[in-house]
Each structure stands twice: as C-alpha cells, then as structure tokens.
CSV table of C-alpha atoms in Angstrom, one decimal:
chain,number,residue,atom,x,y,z
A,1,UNK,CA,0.0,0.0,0.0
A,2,UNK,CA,2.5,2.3,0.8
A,3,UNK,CA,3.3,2.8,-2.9
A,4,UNK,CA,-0.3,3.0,-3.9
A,5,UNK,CA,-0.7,6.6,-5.4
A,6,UNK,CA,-3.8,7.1,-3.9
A,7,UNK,CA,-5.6,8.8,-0.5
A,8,UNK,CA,-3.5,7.2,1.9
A,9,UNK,CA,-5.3,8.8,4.9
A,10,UNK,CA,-8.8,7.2,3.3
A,11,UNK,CA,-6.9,3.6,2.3
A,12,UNK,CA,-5.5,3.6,5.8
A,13,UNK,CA,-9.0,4.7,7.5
A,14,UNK,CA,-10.9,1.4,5.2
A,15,UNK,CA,-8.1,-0.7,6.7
A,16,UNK,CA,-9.0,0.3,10.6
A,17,UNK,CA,-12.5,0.2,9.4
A,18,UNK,CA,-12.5,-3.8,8.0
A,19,UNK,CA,-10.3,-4.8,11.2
A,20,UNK,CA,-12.4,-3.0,13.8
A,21,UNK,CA,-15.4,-4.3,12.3
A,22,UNK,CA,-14.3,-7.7,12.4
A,23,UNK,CA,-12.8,-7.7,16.0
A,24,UNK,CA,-16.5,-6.0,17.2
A,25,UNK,CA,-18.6,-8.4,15.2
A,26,UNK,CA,-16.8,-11.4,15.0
A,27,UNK,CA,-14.2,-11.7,17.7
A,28,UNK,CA,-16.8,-12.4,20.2
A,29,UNK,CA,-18.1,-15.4,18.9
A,30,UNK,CA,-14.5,-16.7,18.0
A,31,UNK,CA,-11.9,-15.2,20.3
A,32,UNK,CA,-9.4,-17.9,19.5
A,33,UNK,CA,-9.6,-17.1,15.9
A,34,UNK,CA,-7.2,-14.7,13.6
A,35,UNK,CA,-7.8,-12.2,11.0
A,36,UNK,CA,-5.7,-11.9,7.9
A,37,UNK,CA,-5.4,-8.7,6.4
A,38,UNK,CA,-4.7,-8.4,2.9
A,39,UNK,CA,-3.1,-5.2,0.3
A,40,UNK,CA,-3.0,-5.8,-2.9
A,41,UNK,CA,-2.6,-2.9,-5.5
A,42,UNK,CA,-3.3,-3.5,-9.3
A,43,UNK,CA,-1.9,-2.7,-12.5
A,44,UNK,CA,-4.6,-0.2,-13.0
A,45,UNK,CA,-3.6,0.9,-9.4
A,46,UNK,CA,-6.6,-0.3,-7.7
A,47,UNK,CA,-6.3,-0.9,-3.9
A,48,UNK,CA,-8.2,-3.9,-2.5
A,49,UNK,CA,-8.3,-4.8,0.7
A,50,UNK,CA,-9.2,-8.0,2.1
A,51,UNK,CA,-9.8,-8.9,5.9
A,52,UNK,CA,-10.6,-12.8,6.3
A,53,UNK,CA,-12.2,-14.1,9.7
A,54,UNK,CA,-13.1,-16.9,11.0
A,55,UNK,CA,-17.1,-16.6,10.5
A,56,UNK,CA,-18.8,-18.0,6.8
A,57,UNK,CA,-21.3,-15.4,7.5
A,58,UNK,CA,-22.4,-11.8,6.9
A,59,UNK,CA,-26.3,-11.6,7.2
A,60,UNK,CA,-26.6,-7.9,7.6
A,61,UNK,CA,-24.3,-7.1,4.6
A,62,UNK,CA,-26.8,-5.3,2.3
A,63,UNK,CA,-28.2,-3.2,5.2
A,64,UNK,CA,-24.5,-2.3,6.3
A,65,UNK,CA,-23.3,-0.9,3.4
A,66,UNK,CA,-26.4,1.2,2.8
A,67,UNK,CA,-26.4,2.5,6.2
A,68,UNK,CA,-27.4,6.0,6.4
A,69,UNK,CA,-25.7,6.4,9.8
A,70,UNK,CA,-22.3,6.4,10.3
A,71,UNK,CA,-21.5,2.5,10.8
A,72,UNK,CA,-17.9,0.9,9.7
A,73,UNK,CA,-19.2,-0.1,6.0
A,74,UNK,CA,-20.9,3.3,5.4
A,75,UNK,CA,-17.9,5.3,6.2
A,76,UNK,CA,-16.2,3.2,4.0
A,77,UNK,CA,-18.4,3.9,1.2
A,78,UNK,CA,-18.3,7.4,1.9
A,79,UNK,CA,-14.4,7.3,1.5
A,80,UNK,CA,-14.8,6.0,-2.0
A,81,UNK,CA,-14.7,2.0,-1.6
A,82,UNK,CA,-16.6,-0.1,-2.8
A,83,UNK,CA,-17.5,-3.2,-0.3
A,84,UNK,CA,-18.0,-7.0,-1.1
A,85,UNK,CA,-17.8,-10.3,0.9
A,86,UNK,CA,-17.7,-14.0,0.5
A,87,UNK,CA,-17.1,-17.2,2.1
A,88,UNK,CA,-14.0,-19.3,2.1
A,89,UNK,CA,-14.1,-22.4,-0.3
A,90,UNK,CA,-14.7,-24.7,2.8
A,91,UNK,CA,-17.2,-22.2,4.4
A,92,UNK,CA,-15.3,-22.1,8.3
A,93,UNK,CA,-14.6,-18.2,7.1
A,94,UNK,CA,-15.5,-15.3,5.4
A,95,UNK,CA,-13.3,-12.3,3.2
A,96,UNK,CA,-14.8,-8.7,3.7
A,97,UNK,CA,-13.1,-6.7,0.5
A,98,UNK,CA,-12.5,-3.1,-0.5
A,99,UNK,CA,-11.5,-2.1,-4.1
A,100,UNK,CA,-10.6,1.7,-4.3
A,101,UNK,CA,-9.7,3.0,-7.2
A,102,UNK,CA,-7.3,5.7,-8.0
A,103,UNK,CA,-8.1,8.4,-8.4
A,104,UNK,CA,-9.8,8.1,-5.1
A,105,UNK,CA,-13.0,9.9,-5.1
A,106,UNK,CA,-11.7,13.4,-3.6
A,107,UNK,CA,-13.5,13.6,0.6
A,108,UNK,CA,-14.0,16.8,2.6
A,109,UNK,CA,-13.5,15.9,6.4
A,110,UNK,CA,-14.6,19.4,7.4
C-alpha cells in the first residue's frame, strides 16, 4: 500500500474500518480465531483490501453498506470504496473486501 498513489489517509481509514469491524462483530463469537489482512494494489492501481475471519457469514451485509448512519461499512463507502464479501471455499470463514480506485473519489473531512 505504501506505494499505492492514492488517498492514503482514506486507504489507511478502510483498513482500521475492515479490522475494527471484524474484531466488534466477529471476535466475540471466536476469540481464538485470527484475521488476515490483505493489500494488494493493481496494474490499474486499484487498492483492494481483504480482511478474512473466521465466521462463513455476513447476514446484515446489504443493510450495512447502505447504512445512512455512520457504521464501519458506510464510512467506508463514503471514503470511496466499494464493499463485497464472501465465504472461504470450505465455508469455516468469510473475506470482507474493499476495491478503491485511484483516483480516489476526492473527501471533505470538514
């Protein structure tokens, strides 16, 4: 990431986003589990991060990334990223993913 040539304050704020969401929602249920956090930047200079953890499930995806309030998926769609999940070939875990693009969208925090 650190060569990426995009927002690096907004790649950097999806990153604590994805792990903070995952420790709140998912750490409970398996506190002896790990999360794997993934940066991967494209030819087109895409950024996608990837945070795996060990639960095959997201039921409230849709309604967290079209939250109106400020929840962990909608601030990442506000920064520019665009949100997808799935569940591990063998279904014991899941991968929460970010593609942002660059140019990344440009985001007034004031």
């Amino acid at each position: 990431m650190m060569a990426w040539p995009g927002d690096q304050e907004s790649a950097t704020q999806v990153v604590v986003e994805l792990m903070k969401n995952a420790i709140e929602h998912v750490g409970p249920q398996h506190p002896e589990g790990q999360l794997i956090l993934n940066l991967i930047v494209s030819e087109d200079e895409t950024l996608l991060v990837a945070v795996t953890d060990p639960s095959p499930a997201f039921p409230d995806f849709l309604t967290a990334i079209t939250a109106q309030k400020s929840t962990g998926l909608a601030n990442i769609r506000e920064l520019g990223g665009e949100t997808t999940w799935r569940p591990s070939d063998d279904g014991d875990a899941k991968t929460v993913q970010v593609l942002i693009r660059h140019p990344s969208p440009a985001v007034d925090f004031h």
